[in-house]
Tab-separated table of C-alpha atoms in Angstrom:
chain	number	residue	atom	x	y	z
A	1	UNK	CA	106.330	145.619	106.981
A	2	UNK	CA	102.921	146.605	105.506
A	3	UNK	CA	101.643	142.982	105.986
A	4	UNK	CA	102.243	143.574	110.055
A	5	UNK	CA	100.227	146.577	110.210
A	6	UNK	CA	97.176	145.178	108.508
A	7	UNK	CA	94.487	143.273	110.944
A	8	UNK	CA	94.341	139.971	110.620
A	9	UNK	CA	90.920	139.809	109.098
A	10	UNK	CA	92.165	141.970	106.304
A	11	UNK	CA	94.837	139.389	104.981
A	12	UNK	CA	93.608	137.485	101.949
A	13	UNK	CA	92.885	133.668	103.237
A	14	UNK	CA	95.974	132.936	100.412
A	15	UNK	CA	98.298	134.582	102.815
A	16	UNK	CA	97.129	133.538	106.020
A	17	UNK	CA	99.194	131.043	108.039
A	18	UNK	CA	97.929	128.323	110.098
A	19	UNK	CA	98.641	126.502	113.355
A	20	UNK	CA	101.580	124.086	112.889
A	21	UNK	CA	99.363	120.931	113.470
A	22	UNK	CA	96.681	122.079	110.462
A	23	UNK	CA	99.653	123.072	108.227
A	24	UNK	CA	101.609	119.733	108.354
A	25	UNK	CA	98.495	117.620	107.971
A	26	UNK	CA	96.701	119.813	105.352
A	27	UNK	CA	100.011	119.741	103.741
A	28	UNK	CA	100.617	116.108	103.892
A	29	UNK	CA	97.098	115.834	102.355
A	30	UNK	CA	98.640	117.364	99.155
A	31	UNK	CA	101.628	115.394	99.163
A	32	UNK	CA	99.192	112.351	99.329
A	33	UNK	CA	97.331	113.338	96.225
A	34	UNK	CA	100.019	114.216	94.025
A	35	UNK	CA	102.595	111.448	95.132
A	36	UNK	CA	101.940	108.901	92.459
A	37	UNK	CA	102.072	111.612	89.959
A	38	UNK	CA	105.649	112.656	90.891
A	39	UNK	CA	106.947	109.233	91.097
A	40	UNK	CA	105.315	107.816	87.589
A	41	UNK	CA	107.557	109.594	85.179
A	42	UNK	CA	110.782	108.835	86.433
A	43	UNK	CA	109.587	105.184	87.042
A	44	UNK	CA	108.213	105.091	83.413
A	45	UNK	CA	111.321	106.934	81.913
A	46	UNK	CA	113.995	104.932	83.981
A	47	UNK	CA	112.250	101.538	82.990
A	48	UNK	CA	112.047	102.825	79.261
A	49	UNK	CA	115.909	103.590	79.118
A	50	UNK	CA	116.801	100.519	80.969
A	51	UNK	CA	117.894	101.951	84.512
A	52	UNK	CA	118.605	99.325	87.446
A	53	UNK	CA	116.112	98.998	90.245
A	54	UNK	CA	118.572	101.129	92.356
A	55	UNK	CA	118.969	103.901	89.953
A	56	UNK	CA	115.066	104.172	89.250
A	57	UNK	CA	114.726	104.502	93.044
A	58	UNK	CA	117.285	106.992	92.957
A	59	UNK	CA	115.357	108.792	90.370
A	60	UNK	CA	112.101	108.708	92.027
A	61	UNK	CA	113.746	110.365	95.230
A	62	UNK	CA	115.441	112.967	93.220
A	63	UNK	CA	111.847	113.849	91.538
A	64	UNK	CA	110.402	114.368	95.145
A	65	UNK	CA	113.163	116.623	96.233
A	66	UNK	CA	113.225	118.770	93.115
A	67	UNK	CA	109.370	118.873	93.296
A	68	UNK	CA	109.565	120.189	96.653
A	69	UNK	CA	112.065	122.953	95.609
A	70	UNK	CA	109.626	124.051	92.578
A	71	UNK	CA	106.692	124.184	95.091
A	72	UNK	CA	108.443	126.331	97.420
A	73	UNK	CA	109.773	128.594	94.733
A	74	UNK	CA	105.853	128.772	93.306
A	75	UNK	CA	104.218	129.133	96.678
A	76	UNK	CA	106.668	131.481	98.530
A	77	UNK	CA	108.059	133.222	95.943
A	78	UNK	CA	111.493	135.309	95.346
A	79	UNK	CA	111.461	138.278	93.255
A	80	UNK	CA	109.097	138.329	90.373
A	81	UNK	CA	109.128	134.439	90.569
A	82	UNK	CA	106.367	132.519	91.886
A	83	UNK	CA	102.307	132.886	91.990
A	84	UNK	CA	102.422	132.748	95.500
A	85	UNK	CA	99.147	130.770	95.400
A	86	UNK	CA	98.529	127.369	97.014
A	87	UNK	CA	100.335	125.687	93.953
A	88	UNK	CA	102.019	122.431	93.972
A	89	UNK	CA	104.707	121.875	91.321
A	90	UNK	CA	105.951	118.254	90.159
A	91	UNK	CA	107.259	116.480	87.396
A	92	UNK	CA	105.321	116.948	84.149
A	93	UNK	CA	103.978	113.979	82.344
A	94	UNK	CA	103.895	115.925	79.104
A	95	UNK	CA	107.701	115.130	78.707
A	96	UNK	CA	107.581	111.442	79.346
A	97	UNK	CA	107.105	110.372	75.743
A	98	UNK	CA	109.773	112.928	74.152
A	99	UNK	CA	112.009	111.858	77.055
A	100	UNK	CA	111.722	107.910	75.889
A	101	UNK	CA	112.110	109.057	72.443
A	102	UNK	CA	115.265	111.000	73.227
A	103	UNK	CA	116.593	108.059	75.319
A	104	UNK	CA	116.213	105.476	72.701
A	105	UNK	CA	118.310	107.633	70.360
A	106	UNK	CA	121.190	108.197	72.591
A	107	UNK	CA	124.179	106.504	72.766
A	108	UNK	CA	124.330	104.048	75.960
A	109	UNK	CA	124.869	105.579	79.080
A	110	UNK	CA	124.297	109.101	77.760
A	111	UNK	CA	120.309	109.153	77.564
A	112	UNK	CA	119.616	111.117	81.107
A	113	UNK	CA	122.810	113.596	80.334
A	114	UNK	CA	121.240	114.403	77.250
A	115	UNK	CA	117.513	114.676	78.600
A	116	UNK	CA	118.936	116.986	81.109
A	117	UNK	CA	120.856	119.168	78.736
A	118	UNK	CA	117.579	119.753	77.029
A	119	UNK	CA	115.231	120.418	79.897
A	120	UNK	CA	117.955	122.924	81.134
A	121	UNK	CA	117.593	124.677	77.857
A	122	UNK	CA	114.055	124.469	77.750
A	123	UNK	CA	113.567	125.722	81.279
A	124	UNK	CA	116.026	129.039	80.309
A	125	UNK	CA	113.731	129.741	77.177
A	126	UNK	CA	110.582	129.498	79.413
A	127	UNK	CA	111.827	131.952	81.727
A	128	UNK	CA	112.888	134.245	79.113
A	129	UNK	CA	109.489	134.079	77.441
A	130	UNK	CA	107.600	134.355	80.551
A	131	UNK	CA	106.764	138.227	80.812
A	132	UNK	CA	105.812	137.757	76.902
A	133	UNK	CA	103.656	134.858	77.307
A	134	UNK	CA	101.624	136.653	80.016
A	135	UNK	CA	99.963	139.028	77.430
A	136	UNK	CA	97.824	136.031	76.549
A	137	UNK	CA	95.587	136.677	79.670
A	138	UNK	CA	93.352	139.008	77.655
A	139	UNK	CA	92.498	136.126	75.408
A	140	UNK	CA	91.017	134.183	78.453
A	141	UNK	CA	87.403	135.373	79.613
A	142	UNK	CA	85.122	133.132	81.548
A	143	UNK	CA	84.294	131.121	78.103
A	144	UNK	CA	87.897	129.930	77.630
A	145	UNK	CA	88.668	129.312	81.185
A	146	UNK	CA	85.390	127.798	82.008
A	147	UNK	CA	86.087	125.261	79.068
A	148	UNK	CA	89.831	124.929	79.948
A	149	UNK	CA	89.305	124.396	83.445
A	150	UNK	CA	86.281	121.424	82.767
A	151	UNK	CA	88.919	119.973	80.092
A	152	UNK	CA	91.310	119.751	82.916
A	153	UNK	CA	89.144	117.737	85.403
A	154	UNK	CA	87.731	115.575	82.339
A	155	UNK	CA	91.402	114.639	81.222
A	156	UNK	CA	92.255	113.835	84.624
A	157	UNK	CA	89.448	111.495	85.466
A	158	UNK	CA	91.155	108.575	83.161
A	159	UNK	CA	93.847	108.678	85.701
A	160	UNK	CA	91.935	108.073	88.521
A	161	UNK	CA	89.921	105.327	86.455
A	162	UNK	CA	93.377	103.510	85.706
A	163	UNK	CA	94.440	103.907	89.531
A	164	UNK	CA	90.935	102.304	90.557
A	165	UNK	CA	91.678	99.444	88.206
A	166	UNK	CA	95.097	99.007	89.957
A	167	UNK	CA	97.354	101.428	88.132
A	168	UNK	CA	99.308	98.689	86.062
A	169	UNK	CA	97.651	97.402	83.221
A	170	UNK	CA	99.805	94.452	82.631
A	171	UNK	CA	99.167	93.094	86.495
A	172	UNK	CA	97.053	89.993	86.997
A	173	UNK	CA	94.598	92.018	89.128
A	174	UNK	CA	93.976	94.721	86.871
A	175	UNK	CA	90.430	95.579	86.733
A	176	UNK	CA	89.490	93.188	89.147
A	177	UNK	CA	86.412	93.476	91.340
A	178	UNK	CA	88.532	93.841	94.591
A	179	UNK	CA	90.471	96.692	93.196
A	180	UNK	CA	87.397	98.476	92.043
A	181	UNK	CA	85.484	97.492	95.506
A	182	UNK	CA	88.503	99.251	97.242
A	183	UNK	CA	88.441	102.049	95.410
A	184	UNK	CA	84.515	102.613	95.493
A	185	UNK	CA	85.111	102.069	99.653
A	186	UNK	CA	87.594	104.930	99.704
A	187	UNK	CA	84.999	107.222	97.677
A	188	UNK	CA	82.171	106.009	100.026
A	189	UNK	CA	84.320	106.970	103.047
A	190	UNK	CA	85.429	110.619	101.809
A	191	UNK	CA	81.927	111.342	100.839
A	192	UNK	CA	80.500	110.010	104.179
A	193	UNK	CA	83.061	111.783	106.209
A	194	UNK	CA	82.503	115.115	104.438
A	195	UNK	CA	78.722	114.761	105.489
A	196	UNK	CA	79.228	114.089	109.068
A	197	UNK	CA	82.419	115.789	109.848
A	198	UNK	CA	82.763	119.470	110.592
A	199	UNK	CA	85.752	121.831	110.963
A	200	UNK	CA	89.109	121.059	110.319
A	201	UNK	CA	88.312	117.399	110.159
A	202	UNK	CA	85.877	118.035	107.289
A	203	UNK	CA	88.802	119.929	105.637
A	204	UNK	CA	91.123	116.789	105.737
A	205	UNK	CA	88.812	114.204	104.885
A	206	UNK	CA	90.612	113.333	101.542
A	207	UNK	CA	93.986	112.379	103.712
A	208	UNK	CA	91.436	110.248	106.090
A	209	UNK	CA	89.977	108.531	103.322
A	210	UNK	CA	93.312	107.622	102.281
A	211	UNK	CA	94.535	106.344	105.628
A	212	UNK	CA	91.219	104.176	105.996
A	213	UNK	CA	91.475	102.871	102.672
A	214	UNK	CA	94.990	101.853	103.031
A	215	UNK	CA	94.010	99.956	106.216
A	216	UNK	CA	91.164	98.129	104.343
A	217	UNK	CA	93.715	97.194	101.741
A	218	UNK	CA	96.200	95.637	104.007
A	219	UNK	CA	94.245	92.355	104.705
A	220	UNK	CA	93.249	92.562	101.405
A	221	UNK	CA	96.681	92.153	100.207
A	222	UNK	CA	96.885	95.012	98.260
A	223	UNK	CA	99.692	96.924	100.332
A	224	UNK	CA	103.048	96.413	99.183
A	225	UNK	CA	105.421	96.634	102.233
A	226	UNK	CA	108.804	95.871	100.134
A	227	UNK	CA	109.683	99.587	99.597
A	228	UNK	CA	109.989	100.297	103.155
A	229	UNK	CA	112.436	97.224	103.606
A	230	UNK	CA	114.459	98.128	100.563
A	231	UNK	CA	114.517	101.855	101.321
A	232	UNK	CA	117.554	103.379	103.185
A	233	UNK	CA	116.927	106.070	105.953
A	234	UNK	CA	119.125	108.682	104.311
A	235	UNK	CA	119.805	109.514	100.188
A	236	UNK	CA	120.776	112.857	99.071
A	237	UNK	CA	120.305	113.265	95.442
A	238	UNK	CA	123.834	114.618	94.349
A	239	UNK	CA	124.455	116.944	91.403
A	240	UNK	CA	124.323	115.354	88.323
A	241	UNK	CA	124.513	111.874	89.575
A	242	UNK	CA	124.309	110.387	86.146
A	243	UNK	CA	126.832	112.665	84.416
A	244	UNK	CA	127.280	116.220	83.133
A	245	UNK	CA	124.429	117.550	81.017
A	246	UNK	CA	124.781	117.103	77.067
A	247	UNK	CA	123.397	119.289	74.726
A	248	UNK	CA	121.882	117.921	71.261
A	249	UNK	CA	119.836	120.215	69.206
A	250	UNK	CA	117.027	117.649	68.417
A	251	UNK	CA	116.453	117.024	72.032
A	252	UNK	CA	116.602	120.514	72.924
A	253	UNK	CA	113.890	121.153	70.392
A	254	UNK	CA	111.636	118.310	71.705
A	255	UNK	CA	111.921	119.558	75.163
A	256	UNK	CA	111.310	123.275	73.915
A	257	UNK	CA	107.952	122.208	72.619
A	258	UNK	CA	107.145	120.442	76.072
A	259	UNK	CA	108.079	123.801	77.799
A	260	UNK	CA	105.572	125.453	75.466
A	261	UNK	CA	102.822	123.052	76.350
A	262	UNK	CA	103.539	123.331	80.022
A	263	UNK	CA	103.405	127.025	80.236
A	264	UNK	CA	99.992	126.859	78.307
A	265	UNK	CA	98.696	124.302	80.855
A	266	UNK	CA	100.346	126.432	83.838
A	267	UNK	CA	98.503	129.430	82.612
A	268	UNK	CA	95.001	127.548	82.607
A	269	UNK	CA	95.750	126.278	86.096
A	270	UNK	CA	96.838	129.468	87.544
A	271	UNK	CA	93.438	131.251	86.174
A	272	UNK	CA	91.457	128.300	87.893
A	273	UNK	CA	93.030	128.217	90.857
A	274	UNK	CA	92.882	132.143	90.944
A	275	UNK	CA	88.990	131.655	90.479
A	276	UNK	CA	88.862	128.955	93.446
A	277	UNK	CA	90.788	131.130	95.912
A	278	UNK	CA	88.948	134.173	94.909
A	279	UNK	CA	92.457	135.973	94.135
A	280	UNK	CA	91.852	136.465	90.180
A	281	UNK	CA	95.021	135.970	88.179
A	282	UNK	CA	96.541	138.854	86.308
A	283	UNK	CA	99.243	139.097	83.837
A	284	UNK	CA	101.862	139.885	86.517
A	285	UNK	CA	100.722	136.736	88.583
A	286	UNK	CA	100.725	134.836	85.405
A	287	UNK	CA	104.357	135.704	84.517
A	288	UNK	CA	105.576	134.863	87.987
A	289	UNK	CA	103.712	131.535	87.783
A	290	UNK	CA	105.511	130.732	84.479
A	291	UNK	CA	108.803	132.050	85.839
A	292	UNK	CA	108.897	129.842	88.815
A	293	UNK	CA	107.790	126.747	86.409
A	294	UNK	CA	110.815	127.602	84.246
A	295	UNK	CA	113.144	128.035	86.733
A	296	UNK	CA	112.449	125.069	88.576
A	297	UNK	CA	112.643	123.292	85.343
A	298	UNK	CA	116.165	124.712	84.620
A	299	UNK	CA	117.124	123.625	88.118
A	300	UNK	CA	115.921	120.490	88.384
A	301	UNK	CA	118.281	118.420	86.105
A	302	UNK	CA	121.271	119.671	88.483
A	303	UNK	CA	119.772	117.253	91.294
A	304	UNK	CA	118.704	114.656	88.515
A	305	UNK	CA	115.068	115.841	88.142
A	306	UNK	CA	112.754	116.360	85.135
A	307	UNK	CA	110.600	119.325	83.761
A	308	UNK	CA	108.542	120.693	86.660
A	309	UNK	CA	104.980	122.297	86.043
A	310	UNK	CA	101.805	122.887	87.885
A	311	UNK	CA	99.858	119.500	89.240
A	312	UNK	CA	95.896	120.184	88.206
A	313	UNK	CA	94.672	117.525	90.924
A	314	UNK	CA	95.866	119.673	94.138
A	315	UNK	CA	93.689	122.305	92.308
A	316	UNK	CA	90.690	119.768	93.167
A	317	UNK	CA	92.020	119.424	96.714
A	318	UNK	CA	91.791	123.376	97.272
A	319	UNK	CA	88.529	123.488	95.971
A	320	UNK	CA	87.105	120.645	98.224
A	321	UNK	CA	88.885	121.579	101.448
A	322	UNK	CA	88.478	125.405	101.061
A	323	UNK	CA	91.814	125.626	102.648
A	324	UNK	CA	93.474	128.342	100.562
A	325	UNK	CA	96.497	129.342	102.434
A	326	UNK	CA	99.639	128.975	100.162
A	327	UNK	CA	101.695	128.128	103.195
A	328	UNK	CA	99.845	124.838	103.569
A	329	UNK	CA	101.432	124.194	100.028
A	330	UNK	CA	104.737	125.378	101.052
A	331	UNK	CA	104.539	123.004	104.188
A	332	UNK	CA	103.725	120.062	101.508
A	333	UNK	CA	107.109	121.397	99.712
A	334	UNK	CA	109.102	120.985	102.714
A	335	UNK	CA	107.368	117.498	103.258
A	336	UNK	CA	108.664	116.631	99.475
A	337	UNK	CA	111.996	117.511	100.355
A	338	UNK	CA	112.066	115.476	103.074
A	339	UNK	CA	110.693	112.497	101.421
A	340	UNK	CA	113.386	113.115	98.743
A	341	UNK	CA	116.133	112.916	101.363
A	342	UNK	CA	115.013	110.103	103.204
A	343	UNK	CA	113.889	107.302	101.041
A	344	UNK	CA	112.335	105.434	104.216
A	345	UNK	CA	109.880	108.272	104.596
A	346	UNK	CA	109.065	108.367	100.926
A	347	UNK	CA	108.381	104.739	100.902
A	348	UNK	CA	105.671	105.238	103.804
A	349	UNK	CA	103.557	107.333	101.427
A	350	UNK	CA	104.095	104.685	98.679
A	351	UNK	CA	102.080	102.175	100.791
A	352	UNK	CA	98.922	103.886	99.760
A	353	UNK	CA	97.502	101.537	97.031
A	354	UNK	CA	96.468	102.571	93.586
A	355	UNK	CA	93.111	101.767	93.955
A	356	UNK	CA	92.702	103.833	97.083
A	357	UNK	CA	94.206	106.797	94.853
A	358	UNK	CA	91.775	106.208	92.500
A	359	UNK	CA	88.773	106.474	94.586
A	360	UNK	CA	89.809	109.846	96.035
A	361	UNK	CA	91.081	111.094	93.072
A	362	UNK	CA	87.013	110.745	91.575
A	363	UNK	CA	86.357	113.219	93.941
A	364	UNK	CA	89.482	115.328	93.395
A	365	UNK	CA	89.460	115.358	89.576
A	366	UNK	CA	85.532	115.659	89.172
A	367	UNK	CA	85.645	118.799	91.514
A	368	UNK	CA	88.140	120.347	88.961
A	369	UNK	CA	85.601	119.772	86.148
A	370	UNK	CA	82.835	121.208	88.508
A	371	UNK	CA	84.846	124.208	88.799
A	372	UNK	CA	85.044	124.574	85.378
A	373	UNK	CA	81.597	124.568	84.995
A	374	UNK	CA	80.890	126.846	87.584
A	375	UNK	CA	83.229	129.529	85.747
A	376	UNK	CA	81.164	128.732	82.497
A	377	UNK	CA	77.929	129.806	84.294
A	378	UNK	CA	79.956	133.269	84.267
A	379	UNK	CA	79.973	133.275	80.471
A	380	UNK	CA	76.501	134.356	78.495
A	381	UNK	CA	75.962	130.807	76.898
A	382	UNK	CA	72.787	132.362	75.503
A	383	UNK	CA	75.045	133.570	73.157
A	384	UNK	CA	75.215	130.978	70.138
A	385	UNK	CA	78.961	132.121	69.476
A	386	UNK	CA	79.972	131.318	73.014
A	387	UNK	CA	78.046	128.192	73.191
A	388	UNK	CA	80.132	127.001	70.080
A	389	UNK	CA	83.296	128.151	71.422
A	390	UNK	CA	82.453	125.524	74.797
A	391	UNK	CA	81.133	122.833	72.405
A	392	UNK	CA	84.174	122.844	69.868
A	393	UNK	CA	87.088	123.230	72.422
A	394	UNK	CA	85.593	120.625	74.729
A	395	UNK	CA	84.881	118.157	71.911
A	396	UNK	CA	88.570	118.421	70.398
A	397	UNK	CA	90.049	118.531	74.102
A	398	UNK	CA	88.471	114.887	74.744
A	399	UNK	CA	89.817	113.469	71.818
A	400	UNK	CA	93.038	111.931	73.073
A	401	UNK	CA	90.886	111.104	76.108
A	402	UNK	CA	88.866	108.632	74.512
A	403	UNK	CA	91.231	107.550	71.931
A	404	UNK	CA	94.792	107.205	72.714
A	405	UNK	CA	95.343	106.532	68.888
A	406	UNK	CA	93.797	109.277	67.147
A	407	UNK	CA	96.749	111.153	66.399
A	408	UNK	CA	99.089	107.900	66.271
A	409	UNK	CA	100.149	108.770	62.526
A	410	UNK	CA	101.031	112.333	63.165
A	411	UNK	CA	104.593	113.526	63.535
A	412	UNK	CA	106.040	112.793	67.166
A	413	UNK	CA	106.630	116.573	67.813
A	414	UNK	CA	102.792	117.217	66.840
A	415	UNK	CA	101.895	114.491	69.072
A	416	UNK	CA	103.247	115.944	71.993
A	417	UNK	CA	100.832	119.132	71.993
A	418	UNK	CA	97.855	117.005	70.477
A	419	UNK	CA	97.895	114.244	72.672
A	420	UNK	CA	97.349	116.838	75.440
A	421	UNK	CA	93.569	117.593	75.365
A	422	UNK	CA	94.321	120.455	77.850
A	423	UNK	CA	96.660	122.500	75.675
A	424	UNK	CA	94.349	121.656	72.261
A	425	UNK	CA	91.372	122.531	73.675
A	426	UNK	CA	92.758	125.556	75.363
A	427	UNK	CA	94.139	126.571	71.940
A	428	UNK	CA	91.037	126.007	70.354
A	429	UNK	CA	89.075	127.894	72.389
A	430	UNK	CA	91.585	130.789	72.328
A	431	UNK	CA	91.360	131.147	68.388
A	432	UNK	CA	87.444	130.841	68.629
A	433	UNK	CA	86.868	133.332	71.182
A	434	UNK	CA	89.391	135.569	69.151
A	435	UNK	CA	87.595	134.868	65.865
A	436	UNK	CA	83.871	135.259	67.135
A	437	UNK	CA	84.376	137.695	70.042
A	438	UNK	CA	87.336	140.073	68.875
A	439	UNK	CA	88.241	140.064	65.039
A	440	UNK	CA	86.261	142.538	63.241
A	441	UNK	CA	84.508	144.152	66.033
A	442	UNK	CA	85.149	147.721	67.438
A	443	UNK	CA	87.091	148.433	70.634
A	444	UNK	CA	84.805	147.321	73.571
A	445	UNK	CA	82.565	145.248	71.615
A	446	UNK	CA	84.535	142.023	72.079
A	447	UNK	CA	87.661	142.998	74.068
A	448	UNK	CA	87.844	146.407	76.182
A	449	UNK	CA	91.416	145.544	76.726
A	450	UNK	CA	92.540	145.478	73.068
A	451	UNK	CA	93.100	149.135	72.922
A	452	UNK	CA	95.805	148.810	75.740
A	453	UNK	CA	98.532	146.562	76.217
A	454	UNK	CA	97.726	144.909	79.652
A	455	UNK	CA	101.062	143.996	80.265
A	456	UNK	CA	102.177	148.095	80.095
A	457	UNK	CA	99.343	148.485	82.832
A	458	UNK	CA	101.537	146.381	85.263
A	459	UNK	CA	104.853	148.360	85.095
A	460	UNK	CA	105.372	148.116	88.739
A	461	UNK	CA	104.142	146.084	91.824
A	462	UNK	CA	102.796	149.610	93.390
A	463	UNK	CA	100.715	150.189	90.290
A	464	UNK	CA	98.709	147.070	90.098
A	465	UNK	CA	97.133	145.509	93.366
A	466	UNK	CA	97.544	141.878	93.708
A	467	UNK	CA	94.086	141.020	92.900
A	468	UNK	CA	93.328	142.976	90.138
A	469	UNK	CA	92.008	141.155	87.290
A	470	UNK	CA	92.521	142.287	83.159
A	471	UNK	CA	90.052	139.585	82.207
A	472	UNK	CA	87.654	141.308	80.051
A	473	UNK	CA	84.393	141.533	81.229
A	474	UNK	CA	81.544	139.825	78.866
C-alpha cells in the first residue's frame, strides 16, 4: 500500500490515526455535540403521528444506529462513496415538516411505511444525481462559500439559544433564569478551560464542559434520570419494524425535494469542512460525499431511521479542537451504533440537560460563522459586486431565522426550501455570483474553469490528487 511507504509526517492530518484513548474521547465529544440533533427529529415525528412512548424510544435508538452507519460510510468510505473527511452524518431536520404532513395524510398505522418508502426513493435519486450535482463546484468561489458558511453558523445559533432556555417552549421553566445561568456557566467553563489547559485536554474542552455543566445541573434538579430507569440493556432496530415501505407519489415528491435541499446543504458543509481541515473539496470529493448522504438515506429506513445528512454543528467542533482526523469521527460513528444497540448507554448521554448543550452550542455554532467570515477575507470585498453578493445572500438567508412566519402562506413544497436559510442563501449567492462574475465576461474574467468541465478533469483517481481544488481563483 502507498500509505505504508510514506513517512508519518507526510500523512495529511485528516488521514492520521490517534491513540485509542484520544480516539474514543474525541469521538465521544462529537457524539455529545450531535446527540440532541439526532434524537430530536424522531421525537418530534413520533409524537406528531401519535406513536407510543415505547415506539418513540425505539425510533430514537434506530436513528442513533443509522446515524452511526451513515457516519462510517462518510468517514471511512467505500469505492467512490464517502468524502473521507471528519464528517458526522445524522437525521436531517429538513425532513421533519414534510414527514409530519405525510403522516397526517396517511391512513392510521401507515404513516411510517409511507415515509420510509419516500425516503428510500429520494435516497436513490440523490445517489444517481451525485456525479452531476458535483459540477456546481465551479460556482462556489470564496465569496459564495464564505457567505454560505457564515449562514450555517448564524442559522444554527437559534438552536443553541433554544437549548439554553431549556429546549421545550411549553415547559414551565423555559427561559428561566436558572436555565440561562446554567448555559452561561457551561459557556464560561469552556472558555476558561480553553484558556488554561494545554495539549489534548485543550482539544476536548467541549466534552469536559458538558460533563462539568451536567454535574452542576444535578443539584439544580435539571438532570432527568428517568431515561436510565426505563431503558433496556439491548435493543436492536429490527428491519422494517413498523411494516414494509409503501410508495405514494405525493410523499415521494416531497421527500425528493428534501433530498435536493440536503444535497445543497451538504455541498456547502463539505466545502466548509474542507477549508477548515486544509483539504479543499474538489468535485470528486463532493460527489463522493453526496453519494454517502444519499446511500445512508436509502438504507436508513431499512433499520427504521430517517433521511441522513451532514451535521454542521460538528464542523464547529473540528474548527475549535483542531483535531482533523477522520478516524476520530469514525469512532464517533461506532459509538453511535453502540448507543443505538444499547438504549441504556444512550440514556446516559441523554442526561446532559438542554441548557448545558446550549452553552456549549454558542461556541460551536459561533465558530462555524467565524470560519465563514475567515473565508470571506479571501474574497475581494473591495469589489462592489462581491460585497453585494455577500450582503444579499446573507440578508435573504437570515429571513427564516428571524421570522418563522415569513413564508407561512407559501406552498408547502416551496416552504421546504425557503424555510432553510442555508439553502436559500446558497442559491442566492450562486445565482448572483453567476450574474455578476460570470455571465457576459470572457473566459478567465470571472470563471477560469468555464472553458472546461471540471468533472471531466477528474476522470480517474490517479489523474486528480486528493487535495486539488477546482475552485476559481479571484
